[in-house]
Amino acid sequence: MSIENKLVLEVVRVTEQAALAASRFSGKGDKHAVDEAGTEAMRKQLNEMEISGTVVIGEGEMDEAPMLYIGEQLGKGGVEVDIAVDPVEGTNITAKGLPNSVTVIAISEKGGLFHAPDMYMDKLIVGPPAAGKVDLGWPVSANLKALALSMNRNVEDLVVVVLDRPRHEKLIHEIREAGARVKLIGDGDVIAALAAAIRGTGVHAVMGSGGAPEGVLAAAALKCLGGEIQARFLPADEAERERLHAMGGDENKIYRTPELAPGDEIVFAATGITDGDILEGVRFFGGGARTHSIAMGHKTRVVRFIDTIHLMEADARVVIRV
């Protein structure tokens, strides 16, 4: 049985448990409690899976993160896989009870996910119609024209997601000057990447710099969905540059989806913590909760939206309603 067929529902259980745990702290103002709860629940669930997994994208180096650190071995034993995780994408927005926080995981065969260092990278993310028709090396206006042409619409019809950071002031001006609209977000460029690749979200592209680990997670999802990410590492100093080179990276190269997620078998899953553009957040009721997830596989070419009822108490009952 392939990795995707064997693990697709298992990885959803991982993100569901992390979302359930993290959501207990949603709106309570403590981002550390949010992250700790999601991380602990995710690690526990991963250790119950019949895999021999290695964390290649995680919470940080071993001396920085007590759990889900890069290089940590997880699972009860079985098929060898690489694991990329973000137990809570958007700890700040979860702590504030704001939209679009999720828990995310990608699993591949060994060597199927780029071992990206924890630094920034410049990103250009588009959906399937524009894949192969844009270029991170082009001016912003040229990419927006190519994107609009690929989608059979005007530049003025486009919405581009950008992280709301001072470093993006020039980018935001260029997008607006070209005629497109900007949707600013506080966190969460992985779920923004999914929004760009899924029709009906009102998002058409993601531009700007963000975390390299999140770029690999986005690449895993985009490879399954047929979208595209182009990215260039942005080391902040010589130490980061040396670390990038030691991990086989090159700051002068534009990396594309197949290089960030080269695996033949890739499973990606995300579960909503708070309500968002694609996924609903966790909803608690007496004795249980309801979660909403997306799961997909590259080789199987299947995308699932999974609506799950969790009965947590022996006498819990719920009336199922569509």
Short mmCIF file of C-alpha atoms in Angstrom, two decimals:
data_model
loop_
_atom_site.label_atom_id
_atom_site.label_comp_id
_atom_site.label_asym_id
_atom_site.label_seq_id
_atom_site.Cartn_x
_atom_site.Cartn_y
_atom_site.Cartn_z
CA MET A 1 0.00 0.00 0.00
CA SER A 2 1.33 3.46 -0.89
CA ILE A 3 2.26 6.02 1.75
CA GLU A 4 -0.63 8.21 0.66
CA ASN A 5 -3.29 5.49 0.90
CA LYS A 6 -1.89 4.26 4.19
CA LEU A 7 -1.48 7.60 5.95
CA VAL A 8 -3.97 10.12 4.55
CA LEU A 9 -6.62 9.60 7.24
CA GLU A 10 -3.97 9.13 9.93
CA VAL A 11 -2.50 12.56 9.29
CA VAL A 12 -5.95 14.11 9.54
CA ARG A 13 -6.24 12.65 13.04
CA VAL A 14 -2.93 14.35 13.83
CA THR A 15 -4.11 17.80 12.75
CA GLU A 16 -7.53 17.31 14.34
CA GLN A 17 -6.03 16.54 17.75
CA ALA A 18 -3.66 19.49 17.52
CA ALA A 19 -6.52 21.82 16.55
CA LEU A 20 -8.74 20.56 19.36
CA ALA A 21 -5.99 21.15 21.92
CA ALA A 22 -4.92 24.58 20.61
CA SER A 23 -8.50 25.82 20.26
CA ARG A 24 -9.04 25.52 24.01
CA PHE A 25 -6.79 28.58 24.30
CA SER A 26 -8.28 30.53 21.40
CA GLY A 27 -9.09 34.09 22.42
CA LYS A 28 -7.33 33.80 25.79
CA GLY A 29 -4.40 35.99 24.82
CA ASP A 30 -1.61 33.49 25.53
CA LYS A 31 0.18 32.50 22.32
CA HIS A 32 2.67 30.31 24.20
CA ALA A 33 -0.13 28.22 25.69
CA VAL A 34 -1.68 27.90 22.22
CA ASP A 35 1.58 26.67 20.70
CA GLU A 36 2.41 24.32 23.58
CA ALA A 37 -1.03 22.68 23.50
CA GLY A 38 -1.01 22.17 19.73
CA THR A 39 2.56 20.90 19.66
CA GLU A 40 2.11 18.42 22.50
CA ALA A 41 -1.09 17.00 21.01
CA MET A 42 0.45 16.69 17.54
CA ARG A 43 3.56 14.93 18.85
CA LYS A 44 1.50 12.48 20.91
CA GLN A 45 -0.65 11.53 17.91
CA LEU A 46 2.36 11.16 15.59
CA ASN A 47 3.99 8.80 18.08
CA GLU A 48 0.95 6.54 17.88
CA MET A 49 1.32 6.08 14.11
CA GLU A 50 3.02 3.05 12.55
CA ILE A 51 5.80 5.07 10.93
CA SER A 52 9.50 5.72 11.37
CA GLY A 53 9.33 9.47 10.89
CA THR A 54 11.96 12.20 10.94
CA VAL A 55 10.99 15.83 11.48
CA VAL A 56 12.57 17.92 8.71
CA ILE A 57 10.42 21.04 9.23
CA GLY A 58 9.42 21.61 12.83
CA GLU A 59 9.44 23.91 15.82
CA GLY A 60 13.18 24.60 15.58
CA GLU A 61 16.52 23.02 16.38
CA MET A 62 16.85 20.49 19.22
CA ASP A 63 18.28 23.12 21.59
CA GLU A 64 15.43 25.54 20.79
CA ALA A 65 12.36 23.29 20.82
CA PRO A 66 11.53 20.60 23.40
CA MET A 67 9.12 18.84 21.02
CA LEU A 68 8.83 18.39 17.25
CA TYR A 69 12.37 19.66 16.81
CA ILE A 70 14.23 19.17 13.53
CA GLY A 71 15.69 15.68 13.46
CA GLU A 72 13.33 14.24 16.08
CA GLN A 73 12.32 10.62 15.46
CA LEU A 74 8.61 9.90 15.75
CA GLY A 75 6.26 6.92 15.43
CA LYS A 76 5.99 3.32 16.60
CA GLY A 77 8.05 2.00 13.70
CA GLY A 78 7.15 1.22 10.12
CA VAL A 79 7.44 2.99 6.80
CA GLU A 80 10.21 5.61 6.76
CA VAL A 81 8.93 9.12 6.12
CA ASP A 82 9.93 12.77 6.38
CA ILE A 83 7.60 15.02 8.35
CA ALA A 84 6.99 18.77 8.07
CA VAL A 85 4.74 20.36 10.68
CA ASP A 86 3.35 23.62 11.91
CA PRO A 87 1.30 22.66 14.98
CA VAL A 88 -0.31 26.10 15.03
CA GLU A 89 0.02 28.35 12.02
CA GLY A 90 -0.94 31.64 13.55
CA THR A 91 -0.30 31.47 17.30
CA ASN A 92 -0.94 35.19 17.63
CA ILE A 93 -4.21 35.13 15.71
CA THR A 94 -5.36 32.07 17.66
CA ALA A 95 -4.57 33.79 20.96
CA LYS A 96 -6.60 36.79 19.78
CA GLY A 97 -9.44 34.66 18.40
CA LEU A 98 -8.91 36.01 14.88
CA PRO A 99 -9.69 34.11 11.62
CA ASN A 100 -7.59 31.67 9.59
CA SER A 101 -5.47 29.87 12.18
CA VAL A 102 -4.86 26.22 11.33
CA THR A 103 -2.72 23.25 12.23
CA VAL A 104 -0.71 21.81 9.34
CA ILE A 105 1.30 18.70 8.43
CA ALA A 106 2.94 17.22 5.34
CA ILE A 107 4.45 13.74 5.10
CA SER A 108 6.48 12.26 2.26
CA GLU A 109 8.86 9.43 1.50
CA LYS A 110 12.44 10.03 2.68
CA GLY A 111 13.93 12.99 0.85
CA GLY A 112 10.55 14.15 -0.41
CA LEU A 113 10.58 17.53 1.36
CA PHE A 114 13.29 20.20 1.23
CA HIS A 115 15.10 20.64 4.54
CA ALA A 116 14.65 24.42 4.67
CA PRO A 117 16.41 26.42 7.40
CA ASP A 118 14.38 28.74 9.60
CA MET A 119 14.82 32.01 7.75
CA TYR A 120 12.84 34.24 5.40
CA MET A 121 12.23 33.56 1.74
CA ASP A 122 10.66 35.73 -0.93
CA LYS A 123 7.57 33.97 -2.33
CA LEU A 124 5.27 34.10 -5.32
CA ILE A 125 2.30 31.73 -5.09
CA VAL A 126 -0.39 31.22 -7.72
CA GLY A 127 -3.14 28.73 -8.51
CA PRO A 128 -3.23 26.10 -11.29
CA PRO A 129 -4.21 28.42 -14.19
CA ALA A 130 -1.09 30.55 -13.70
CA ALA A 131 1.39 27.76 -12.90
CA GLY A 132 4.38 28.10 -15.21
CA LYS A 133 3.22 31.49 -16.50
CA VAL A 134 4.72 33.78 -13.84
CA ASP A 135 8.28 34.38 -12.67
CA LEU A 136 9.58 35.62 -9.32
CA GLY A 137 12.31 37.51 -11.24
CA TRP A 138 9.77 39.64 -13.09
CA PRO A 139 8.40 43.00 -11.87
CA VAL A 140 5.21 42.82 -9.83
CA SER A 141 3.16 44.43 -12.60
CA ALA A 142 4.32 41.86 -15.16
CA ASN A 143 3.35 38.96 -12.91
CA LEU A 144 -0.05 40.48 -12.26
CA LYS A 145 -0.66 40.88 -16.00
CA ALA A 146 0.35 37.26 -16.61
CA LEU A 147 -1.86 36.09 -13.74
CA ALA A 148 -4.84 38.06 -15.03
CA LEU A 149 -4.34 36.72 -18.56
CA SER A 150 -4.16 33.13 -17.32
CA MET A 151 -7.44 33.58 -15.44
CA ASN A 152 -9.19 35.44 -18.25
CA ARG A 153 -9.80 38.55 -16.19
CA ASN A 154 -8.44 42.06 -15.67
CA VAL A 155 -5.68 42.99 -13.24
CA GLU A 156 -8.26 45.09 -11.41
CA ASP A 157 -10.16 41.88 -10.63
CA LEU A 158 -7.24 40.30 -8.76
CA VAL A 159 -6.75 40.03 -4.99
CA VAL A 160 -3.23 39.42 -3.70
CA VAL A 161 -2.51 38.29 -0.14
CA VAL A 162 0.45 39.95 1.58
CA LEU A 163 1.65 39.60 5.17
CA ASP A 164 1.00 42.88 6.99
CA ARG A 165 4.60 43.83 7.75
CA PRO A 166 6.55 47.12 7.37
CA ARG A 167 8.99 45.35 5.01
CA HIS A 168 6.18 44.97 2.46
CA GLU A 169 5.33 48.65 2.12
CA LYS A 170 6.96 48.93 -1.33
CA LEU A 171 5.40 45.66 -2.54
CA ILE A 172 1.94 46.73 -1.43
CA HIS A 173 2.34 50.04 -3.28
CA GLU A 174 3.44 48.25 -6.47
CA ILE A 175 0.47 45.85 -6.36
CA ARG A 176 -2.00 48.70 -5.90
CA GLU A 177 -0.24 50.83 -8.51
CA ALA A 178 -0.68 47.98 -11.01
CA GLY A 179 -4.42 48.00 -10.30
CA ALA A 180 -4.88 44.88 -8.16
CA ARG A 181 -6.25 44.79 -4.64
CA VAL A 182 -4.34 43.74 -1.53
CA LYS A 183 -5.60 41.53 1.29
CA LEU A 184 -3.37 42.03 4.33
CA ILE A 185 -3.04 39.19 6.83
CA GLY A 186 -1.38 39.07 10.23
CA ASP A 187 -0.12 35.49 9.92
CA GLY A 188 -0.81 32.30 8.01
CA ASP A 189 0.77 32.19 4.57
CA VAL A 190 0.31 28.40 4.28
CA ILE A 191 -3.46 28.65 4.42
CA ALA A 192 -3.19 31.71 2.15
CA ALA A 193 -1.35 29.52 -0.38
CA LEU A 194 -4.23 27.05 -0.30
CA ALA A 195 -6.68 29.91 -0.81
CA ALA A 196 -4.80 31.00 -3.93
CA ALA A 197 -5.00 27.47 -5.36
CA ILE A 198 -8.68 26.82 -4.55
CA ARG A 199 -11.36 28.57 -6.57
CA GLY A 200 -14.08 30.50 -4.80
CA THR A 201 -11.92 31.96 -2.04
CA GLY A 202 -11.51 35.35 -3.68
CA VAL A 203 -7.71 35.08 -3.44
CA HIS A 204 -5.61 34.85 -6.60
CA ALA A 205 -1.98 35.07 -5.47
CA VAL A 206 0.35 35.42 -2.49
CA MET A 207 3.37 37.71 -2.67
CA GLY A 208 6.10 38.84 -0.30
CA SER A 209 8.53 37.35 2.17
CA GLY A 210 7.68 34.84 4.88
CA GLY A 211 9.14 31.86 6.67
CA ALA A 212 11.01 29.26 4.62
CA PRO A 213 9.56 26.31 6.61
CA GLU A 214 6.07 27.55 5.75
CA GLY A 215 7.19 27.74 2.13
CA VAL A 216 7.95 24.01 2.11
CA LEU A 217 4.57 23.20 3.67
CA ALA A 218 2.88 25.41 1.07
CA ALA A 219 4.83 23.64 -1.69
CA ALA A 220 3.57 20.26 -0.50
CA ALA A 221 -0.03 21.44 -0.71
CA LEU A 222 0.44 23.24 -4.02
CA LYS A 223 2.00 20.16 -5.60
CA CYS A 224 -1.16 18.24 -4.72
CA LEU A 225 -3.44 21.02 -5.97
CA GLY A 226 -1.57 21.88 -9.17
CA GLY A 227 -0.63 25.37 -8.06
CA GLU A 228 2.86 26.82 -7.96
CA ILE A 229 5.24 28.42 -5.52
CA GLN A 230 8.44 30.18 -6.56
CA ALA A 231 10.78 31.22 -3.77
CA ARG A 232 14.21 32.65 -3.06
CA PHE A 233 15.96 32.34 0.32
CA LEU A 234 16.71 35.63 2.10
CA PRO A 235 19.47 35.02 4.67
CA ALA A 236 19.63 37.94 7.09
CA ASP A 237 23.33 37.65 7.90
CA GLU A 238 26.45 35.59 7.28
CA ALA A 239 25.47 33.00 9.90
CA GLU A 240 22.17 32.34 8.13
CA ARG A 241 23.94 32.24 4.78
CA GLU A 242 26.41 29.63 6.05
CA ARG A 243 23.57 27.58 7.51
CA LEU A 244 21.68 27.72 4.22
CA HIS A 245 24.74 26.52 2.31
CA ALA A 246 25.33 23.73 4.84
CA MET A 247 21.78 22.49 4.18
CA GLY A 248 22.32 22.53 0.42
CA GLY A 249 20.53 25.81 -0.30
CA ASP A 250 21.51 28.72 -2.55
CA GLU A 251 20.29 32.28 -1.94
CA ASN A 252 20.76 33.17 -5.61
CA LYS A 253 18.48 30.43 -6.93
CA ILE A 254 14.74 30.61 -7.51
CA TYR A 255 13.22 27.41 -6.14
CA ARG A 256 10.03 26.04 -7.61
CA THR A 257 7.40 23.61 -6.33
CA PRO A 258 9.13 20.37 -7.47
CA GLU A 259 12.36 21.42 -5.74
CA LEU A 260 10.74 22.36 -2.43
CA ALA A 261 8.53 19.26 -2.45
CA PRO A 262 10.31 16.72 -4.71
CA GLY A 263 8.56 13.64 -3.33
CA ASP A 264 6.47 11.29 -5.46
CA GLU A 265 4.19 10.50 -2.52
CA ILE A 266 3.10 13.50 -0.48
CA VAL A 267 0.28 13.73 2.02
CA PHE A 268 -0.88 17.14 3.25
CA ALA A 269 -3.51 17.92 5.86
CA ALA A 270 -4.76 20.98 7.71
CA THR A 271 -7.49 21.47 10.31
CA GLY A 272 -9.07 24.80 11.18
CA ILE A 273 -8.58 26.19 14.67
CA THR A 274 -10.50 29.41 14.12
CA ASP A 275 -12.95 30.10 11.27
CA GLY A 276 -11.28 30.99 7.98
CA ASP A 277 -11.61 31.37 4.22
CA ILE A 278 -11.36 27.61 3.58
CA LEU A 279 -11.84 25.80 6.89
CA GLU A 280 -14.22 26.31 9.76
CA GLY A 281 -12.74 26.46 13.23
CA VAL A 282 -13.28 24.03 16.10
CA ARG A 283 -16.81 24.13 17.51
CA PHE A 284 -17.37 22.72 20.97
CA PHE A 285 -20.67 21.39 22.28
CA GLY A 286 -21.65 19.50 25.42
CA GLY A 287 -19.39 16.48 25.59
CA GLY A 288 -17.73 16.91 22.21
CA ALA A 289 -16.52 19.05 19.33
CA ARG A 290 -16.66 19.38 15.57
CA THR A 291 -13.65 19.92 13.30
CA HIS A 292 -13.20 20.79 9.65
CA SER A 293 -10.14 19.61 7.71
CA ILE A 294 -8.65 19.33 4.25
CA ALA A 295 -6.50 16.36 3.25
CA MET A 296 -4.85 15.59 -0.08
CA GLY A 297 -2.34 13.37 -1.79
CA HIS A 298 -0.13 14.09 -4.77
CA LYS A 299 -0.01 10.63 -6.34
CA THR A 300 -3.61 9.66 -5.55
CA ARG A 301 -4.87 13.02 -6.89
CA VAL A 302 -7.60 13.14 -4.28
CA VAL A 303 -8.61 16.17 -2.21
CA ARG A 304 -10.89 15.58 0.76
CA PHE A 305 -12.80 18.03 2.93
CA ILE A 306 -13.49 16.21 6.20
CA ASP A 307 -16.16 17.28 8.68
CA THR A 308 -15.71 15.32 11.92
CA ILE A 309 -17.74 14.96 15.10
CA HIS A 310 -15.66 14.07 18.19
CA LEU A 311 -17.64 12.62 21.11
CA MET A 312 -15.33 13.07 24.10
CA GLU A 313 -17.58 11.84 26.90
CA ALA A 314 -19.18 8.42 27.20
CA ASP A 315 -22.71 9.77 27.43
CA ALA A 316 -22.26 12.55 24.87
CA ARG A 317 -24.91 12.75 22.17
CA VAL A 318 -25.31 15.04 19.22
CA VAL A 319 -27.96 15.59 16.57
CA ILE A 320 -26.16 15.42 13.21
CA ARG A 321 -27.14 18.27 10.91
CA VAL A 322 -25.85 19.04 7.42
#
